[in-house]
Each structure stands twice: as structure tokens, then as C-alpha cells.
N, CA, C and O atoms as a CHARMM CRD file, in Angstrom:
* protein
*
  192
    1    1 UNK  N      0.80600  -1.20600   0.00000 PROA 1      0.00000
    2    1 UNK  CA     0.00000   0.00000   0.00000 PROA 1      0.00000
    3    1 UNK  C      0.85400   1.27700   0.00000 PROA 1      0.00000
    4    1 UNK  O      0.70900   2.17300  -0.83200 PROA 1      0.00000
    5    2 UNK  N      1.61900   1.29000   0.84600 PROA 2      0.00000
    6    2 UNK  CA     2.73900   2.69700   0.80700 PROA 2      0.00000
    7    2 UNK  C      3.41700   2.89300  -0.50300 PROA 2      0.00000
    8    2 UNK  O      3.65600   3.97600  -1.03800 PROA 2      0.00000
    9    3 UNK  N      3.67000   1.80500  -0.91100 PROA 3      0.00000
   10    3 UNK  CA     4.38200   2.24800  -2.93500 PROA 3      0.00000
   11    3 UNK  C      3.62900   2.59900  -3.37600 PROA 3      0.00000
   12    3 UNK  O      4.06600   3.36500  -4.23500 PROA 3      0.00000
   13    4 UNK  N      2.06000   2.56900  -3.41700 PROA 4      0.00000
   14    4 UNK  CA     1.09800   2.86900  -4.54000 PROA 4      0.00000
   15    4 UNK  C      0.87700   4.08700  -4.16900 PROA 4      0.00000
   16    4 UNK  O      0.55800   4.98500  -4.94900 PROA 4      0.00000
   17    5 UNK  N      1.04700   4.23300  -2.79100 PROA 5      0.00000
   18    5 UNK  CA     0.72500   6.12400  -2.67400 PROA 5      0.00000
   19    5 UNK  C      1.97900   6.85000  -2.90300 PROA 5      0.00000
   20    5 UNK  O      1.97700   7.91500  -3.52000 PROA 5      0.00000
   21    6 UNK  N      3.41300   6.14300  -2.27600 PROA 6      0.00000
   22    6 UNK  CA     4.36900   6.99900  -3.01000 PROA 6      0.00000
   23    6 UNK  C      4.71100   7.37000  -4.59100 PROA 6      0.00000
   24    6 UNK  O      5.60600   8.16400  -4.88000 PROA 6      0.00000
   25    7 UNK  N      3.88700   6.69700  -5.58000 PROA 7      0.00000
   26    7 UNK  CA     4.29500   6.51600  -6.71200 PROA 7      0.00000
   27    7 UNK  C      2.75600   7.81100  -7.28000 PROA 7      0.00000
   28    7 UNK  O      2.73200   8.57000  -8.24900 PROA 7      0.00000
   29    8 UNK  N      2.04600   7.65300  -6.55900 PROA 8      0.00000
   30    8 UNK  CA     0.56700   9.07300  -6.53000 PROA 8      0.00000
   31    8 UNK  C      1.96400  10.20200  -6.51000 PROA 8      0.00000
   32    8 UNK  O      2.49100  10.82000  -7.43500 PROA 8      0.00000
   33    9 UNK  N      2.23800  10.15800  -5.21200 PROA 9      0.00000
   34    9 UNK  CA     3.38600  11.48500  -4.65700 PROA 9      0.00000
   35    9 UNK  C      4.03700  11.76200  -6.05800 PROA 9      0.00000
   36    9 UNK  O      3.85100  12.81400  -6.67000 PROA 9      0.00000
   37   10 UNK  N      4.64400  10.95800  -6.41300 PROA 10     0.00000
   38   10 UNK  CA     5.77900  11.41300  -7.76600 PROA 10     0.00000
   39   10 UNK  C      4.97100  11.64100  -8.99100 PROA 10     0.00000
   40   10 UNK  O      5.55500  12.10000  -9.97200 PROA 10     0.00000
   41   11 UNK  N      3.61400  11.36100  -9.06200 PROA 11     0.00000
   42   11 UNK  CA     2.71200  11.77900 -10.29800 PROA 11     0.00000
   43   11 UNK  C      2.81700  13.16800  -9.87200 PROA 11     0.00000
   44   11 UNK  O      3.47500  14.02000 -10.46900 PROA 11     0.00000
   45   12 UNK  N      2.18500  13.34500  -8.88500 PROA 12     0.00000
   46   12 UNK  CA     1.85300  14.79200  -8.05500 PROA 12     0.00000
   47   12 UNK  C      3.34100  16.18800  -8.26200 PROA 12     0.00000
   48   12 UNK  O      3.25000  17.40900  -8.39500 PROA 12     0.00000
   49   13 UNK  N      4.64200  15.22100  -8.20100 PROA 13     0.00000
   50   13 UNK  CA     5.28300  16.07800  -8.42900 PROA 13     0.00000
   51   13 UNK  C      5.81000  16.11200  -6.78200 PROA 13     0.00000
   52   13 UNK  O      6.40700  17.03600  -6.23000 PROA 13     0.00000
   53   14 UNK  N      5.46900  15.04300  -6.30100 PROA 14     0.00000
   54   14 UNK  CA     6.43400  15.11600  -5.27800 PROA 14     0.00000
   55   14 UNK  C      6.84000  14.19900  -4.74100 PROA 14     0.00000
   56   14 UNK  O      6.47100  13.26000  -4.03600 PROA 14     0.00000
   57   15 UNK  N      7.87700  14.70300  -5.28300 PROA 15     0.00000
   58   15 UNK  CA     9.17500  13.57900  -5.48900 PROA 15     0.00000
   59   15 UNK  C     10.56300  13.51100  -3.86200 PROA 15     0.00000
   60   15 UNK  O     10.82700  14.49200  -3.16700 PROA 15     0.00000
   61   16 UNK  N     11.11600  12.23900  -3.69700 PROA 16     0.00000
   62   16 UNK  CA    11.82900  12.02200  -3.00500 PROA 16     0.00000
   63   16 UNK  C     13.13900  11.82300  -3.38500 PROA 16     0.00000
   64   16 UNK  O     13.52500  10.68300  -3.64100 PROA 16     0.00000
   65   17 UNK  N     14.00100  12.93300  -3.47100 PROA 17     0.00000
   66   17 UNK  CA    14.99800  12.79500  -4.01000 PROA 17     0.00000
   67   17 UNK  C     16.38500  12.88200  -2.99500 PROA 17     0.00000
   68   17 UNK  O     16.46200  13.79100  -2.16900 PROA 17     0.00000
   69   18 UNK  N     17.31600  12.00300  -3.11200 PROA 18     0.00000
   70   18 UNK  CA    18.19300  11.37500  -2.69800 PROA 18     0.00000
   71   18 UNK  C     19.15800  12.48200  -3.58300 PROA 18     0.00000
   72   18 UNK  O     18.76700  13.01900  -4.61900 PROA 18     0.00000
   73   19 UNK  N     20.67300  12.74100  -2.87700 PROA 19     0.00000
   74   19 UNK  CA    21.91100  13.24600  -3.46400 PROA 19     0.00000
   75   19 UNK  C     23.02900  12.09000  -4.47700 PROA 19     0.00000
   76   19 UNK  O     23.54500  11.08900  -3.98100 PROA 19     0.00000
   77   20 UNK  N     23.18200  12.43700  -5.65900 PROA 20     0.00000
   78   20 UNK  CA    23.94600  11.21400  -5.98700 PROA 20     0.00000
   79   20 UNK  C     25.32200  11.40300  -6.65800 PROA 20     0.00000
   80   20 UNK  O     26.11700  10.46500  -6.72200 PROA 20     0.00000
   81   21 UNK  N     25.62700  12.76500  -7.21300 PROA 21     0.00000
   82   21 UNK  CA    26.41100  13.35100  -7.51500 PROA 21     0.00000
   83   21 UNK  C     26.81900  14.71900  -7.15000 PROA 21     0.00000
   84   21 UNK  O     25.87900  15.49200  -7.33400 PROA 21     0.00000
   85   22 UNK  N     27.97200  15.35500  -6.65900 PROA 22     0.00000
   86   22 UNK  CA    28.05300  16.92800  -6.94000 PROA 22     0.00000
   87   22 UNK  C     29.32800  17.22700  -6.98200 PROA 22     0.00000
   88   22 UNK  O     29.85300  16.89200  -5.92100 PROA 22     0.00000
   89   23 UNK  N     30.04200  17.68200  -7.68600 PROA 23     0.00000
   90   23 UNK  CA    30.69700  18.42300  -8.37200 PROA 23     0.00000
   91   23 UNK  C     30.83400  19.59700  -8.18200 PROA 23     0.00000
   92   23 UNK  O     30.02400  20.25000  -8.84000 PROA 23     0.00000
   93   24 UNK  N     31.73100  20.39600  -7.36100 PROA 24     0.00000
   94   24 UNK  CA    32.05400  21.75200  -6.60500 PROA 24     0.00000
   95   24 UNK  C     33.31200  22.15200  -7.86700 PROA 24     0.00000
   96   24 UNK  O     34.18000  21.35200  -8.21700 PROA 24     0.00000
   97   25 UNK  N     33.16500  23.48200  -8.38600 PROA 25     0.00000
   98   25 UNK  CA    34.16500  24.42500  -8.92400 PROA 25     0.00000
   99   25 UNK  C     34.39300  25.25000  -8.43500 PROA 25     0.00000
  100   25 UNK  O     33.58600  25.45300  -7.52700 PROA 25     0.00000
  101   26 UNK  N     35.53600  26.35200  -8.54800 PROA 26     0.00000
  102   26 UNK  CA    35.45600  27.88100  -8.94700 PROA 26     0.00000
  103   26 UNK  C     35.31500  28.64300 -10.56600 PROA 26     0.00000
  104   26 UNK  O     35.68100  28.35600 -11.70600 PROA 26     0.00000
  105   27 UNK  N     34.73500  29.50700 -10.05800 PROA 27     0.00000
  106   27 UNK  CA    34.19300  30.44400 -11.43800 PROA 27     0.00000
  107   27 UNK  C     32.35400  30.72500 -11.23700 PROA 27     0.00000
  108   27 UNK  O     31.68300  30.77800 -10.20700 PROA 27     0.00000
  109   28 UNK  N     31.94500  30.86700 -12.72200 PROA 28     0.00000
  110   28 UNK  CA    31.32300  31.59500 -12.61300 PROA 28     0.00000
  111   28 UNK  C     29.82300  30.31100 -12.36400 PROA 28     0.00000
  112   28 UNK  O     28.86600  30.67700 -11.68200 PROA 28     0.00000
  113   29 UNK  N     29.83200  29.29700 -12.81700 PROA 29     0.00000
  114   29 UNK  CA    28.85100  28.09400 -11.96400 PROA 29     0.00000
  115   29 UNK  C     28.56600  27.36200 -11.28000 PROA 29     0.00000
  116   29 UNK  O     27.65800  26.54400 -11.13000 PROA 29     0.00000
  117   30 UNK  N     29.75900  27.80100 -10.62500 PROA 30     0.00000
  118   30 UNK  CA    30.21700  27.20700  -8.92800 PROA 30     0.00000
  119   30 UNK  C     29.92100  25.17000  -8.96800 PROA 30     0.00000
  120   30 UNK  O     30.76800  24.34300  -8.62900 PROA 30     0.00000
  121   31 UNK  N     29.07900  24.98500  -9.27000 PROA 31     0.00000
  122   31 UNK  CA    29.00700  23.64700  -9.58800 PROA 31     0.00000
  123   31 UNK  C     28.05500  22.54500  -9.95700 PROA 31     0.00000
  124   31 UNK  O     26.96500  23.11600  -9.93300 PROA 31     0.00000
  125   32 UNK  N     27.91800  21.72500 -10.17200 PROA 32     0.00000
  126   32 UNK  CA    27.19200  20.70700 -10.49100 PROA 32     0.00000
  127   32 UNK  C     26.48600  19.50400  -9.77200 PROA 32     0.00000
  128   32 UNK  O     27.01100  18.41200  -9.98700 PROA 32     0.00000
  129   33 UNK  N     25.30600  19.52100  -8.89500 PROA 33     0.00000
  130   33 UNK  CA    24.40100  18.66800  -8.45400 PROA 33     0.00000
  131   33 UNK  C     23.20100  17.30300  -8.95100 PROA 33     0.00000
  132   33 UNK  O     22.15400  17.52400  -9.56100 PROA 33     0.00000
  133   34 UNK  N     23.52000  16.39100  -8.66100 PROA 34     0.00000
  134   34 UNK  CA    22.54500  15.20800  -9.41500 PROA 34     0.00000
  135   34 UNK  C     21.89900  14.65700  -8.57100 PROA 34     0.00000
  136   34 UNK  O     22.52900  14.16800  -7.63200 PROA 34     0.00000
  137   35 UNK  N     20.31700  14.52500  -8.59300 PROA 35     0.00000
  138   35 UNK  CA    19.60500  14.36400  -7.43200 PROA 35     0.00000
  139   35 UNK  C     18.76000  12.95500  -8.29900 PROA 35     0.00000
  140   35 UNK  O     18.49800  13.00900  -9.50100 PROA 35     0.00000
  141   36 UNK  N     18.45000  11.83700  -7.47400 PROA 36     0.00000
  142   36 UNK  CA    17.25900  10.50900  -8.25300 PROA 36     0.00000
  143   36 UNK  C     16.58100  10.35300  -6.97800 PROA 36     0.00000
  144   36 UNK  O     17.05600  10.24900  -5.84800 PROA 36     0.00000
  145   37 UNK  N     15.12400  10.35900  -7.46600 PROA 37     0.00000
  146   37 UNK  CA    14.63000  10.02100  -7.05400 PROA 37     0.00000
  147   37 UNK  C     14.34700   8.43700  -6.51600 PROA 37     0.00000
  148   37 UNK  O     14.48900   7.35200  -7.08000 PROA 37     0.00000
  149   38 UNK  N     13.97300   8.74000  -5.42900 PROA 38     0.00000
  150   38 UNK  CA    13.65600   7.22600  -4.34800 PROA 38     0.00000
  151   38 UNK  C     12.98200   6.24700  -5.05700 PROA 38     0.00000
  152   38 UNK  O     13.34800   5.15900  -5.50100 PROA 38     0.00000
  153   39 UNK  N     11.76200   6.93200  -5.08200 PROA 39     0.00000
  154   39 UNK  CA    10.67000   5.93700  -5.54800 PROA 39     0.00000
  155   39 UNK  C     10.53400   5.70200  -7.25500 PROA 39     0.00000
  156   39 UNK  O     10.55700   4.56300  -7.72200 PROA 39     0.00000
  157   40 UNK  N     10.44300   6.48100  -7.80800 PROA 40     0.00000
  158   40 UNK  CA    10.31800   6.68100  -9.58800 PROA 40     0.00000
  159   40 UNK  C     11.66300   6.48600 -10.62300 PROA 40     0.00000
  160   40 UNK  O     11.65100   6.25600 -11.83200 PROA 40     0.00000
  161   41 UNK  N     12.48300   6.61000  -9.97700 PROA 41     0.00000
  162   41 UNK  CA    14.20700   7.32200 -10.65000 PROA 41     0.00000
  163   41 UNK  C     14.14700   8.15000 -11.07400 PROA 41     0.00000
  164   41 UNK  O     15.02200   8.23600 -11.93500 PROA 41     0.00000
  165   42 UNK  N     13.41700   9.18200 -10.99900 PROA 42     0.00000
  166   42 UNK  CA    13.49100  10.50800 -12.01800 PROA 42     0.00000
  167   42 UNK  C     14.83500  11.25200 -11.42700 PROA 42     0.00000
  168   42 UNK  O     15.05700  11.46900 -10.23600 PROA 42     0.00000
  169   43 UNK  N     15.60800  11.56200 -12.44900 PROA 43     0.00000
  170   43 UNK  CA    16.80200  12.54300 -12.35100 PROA 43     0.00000
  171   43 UNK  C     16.54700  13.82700 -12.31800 PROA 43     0.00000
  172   43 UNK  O     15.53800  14.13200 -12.95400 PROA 43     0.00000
  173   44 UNK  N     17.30800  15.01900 -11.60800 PROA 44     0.00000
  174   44 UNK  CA    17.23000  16.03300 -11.94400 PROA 44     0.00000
  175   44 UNK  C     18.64600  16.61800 -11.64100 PROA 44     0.00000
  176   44 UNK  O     19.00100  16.11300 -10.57600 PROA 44     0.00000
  177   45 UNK  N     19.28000  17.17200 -11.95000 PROA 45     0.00000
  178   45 UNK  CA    20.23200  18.25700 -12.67300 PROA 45     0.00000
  179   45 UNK  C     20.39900  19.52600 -12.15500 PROA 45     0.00000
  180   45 UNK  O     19.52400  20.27700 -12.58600 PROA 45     0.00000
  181   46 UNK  N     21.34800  20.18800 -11.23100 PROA 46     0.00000
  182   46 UNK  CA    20.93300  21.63200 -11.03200 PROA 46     0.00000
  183   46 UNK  C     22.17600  22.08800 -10.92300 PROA 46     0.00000
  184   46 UNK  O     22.99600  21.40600 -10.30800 PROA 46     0.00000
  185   47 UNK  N     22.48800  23.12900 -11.40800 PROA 47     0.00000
  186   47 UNK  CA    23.95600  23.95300 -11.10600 PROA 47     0.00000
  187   47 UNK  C     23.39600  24.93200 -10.12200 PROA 47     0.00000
  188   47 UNK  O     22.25100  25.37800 -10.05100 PROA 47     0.00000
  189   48 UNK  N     24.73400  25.23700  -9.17500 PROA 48     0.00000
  190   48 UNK  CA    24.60500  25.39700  -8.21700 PROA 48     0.00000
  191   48 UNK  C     25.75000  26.28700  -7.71000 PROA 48     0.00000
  192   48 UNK  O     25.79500  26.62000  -6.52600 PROA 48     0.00000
């Protein structure tokens, strides 16, 4: 029962996302973050 409502949550757009990559620079985009989700795998991407 709890997967079928967490998997509602990630239709909904709310998502449980876990840290899986990041990538720290200097300059002007300071760096690179990769977040997957728990339940769905959806990736997301954010400079940072």
C-alpha cells in the first residue's frame, strides 16, 4: 500500500529525491548537483 501512494506522490510532483552526484568548482557556476529520485528514478540536474 505505501508504494502505490508513493508513486501518486511522484505523479503529483512530489518527489523524493536522494543526493547522488556533486561536483564543486570555482568560477562563474560554482558547480554541479545530481539528485534521483527514491521511488520513480526521475533525475534532476541543477547547477549550483
Amino acid at each position: 500500500m505505501p508504494e502505490i501512494i508513493g508513486r501518486v506522490l511522484c505523479f503529483l510532483g512530489l518527489h523524493d529525491y536522494v543526493l547522488t552526484d556533486a561536483t564543486f568548482s570555482f568560477g562563474a557556476p560554482g558547480g554541479i548537483s545530481k539528485r534521483r529520485c527514491r521511488r520513480c528514478g526521475k533525475l534532476k540536474t541543477e547547477i549550483i
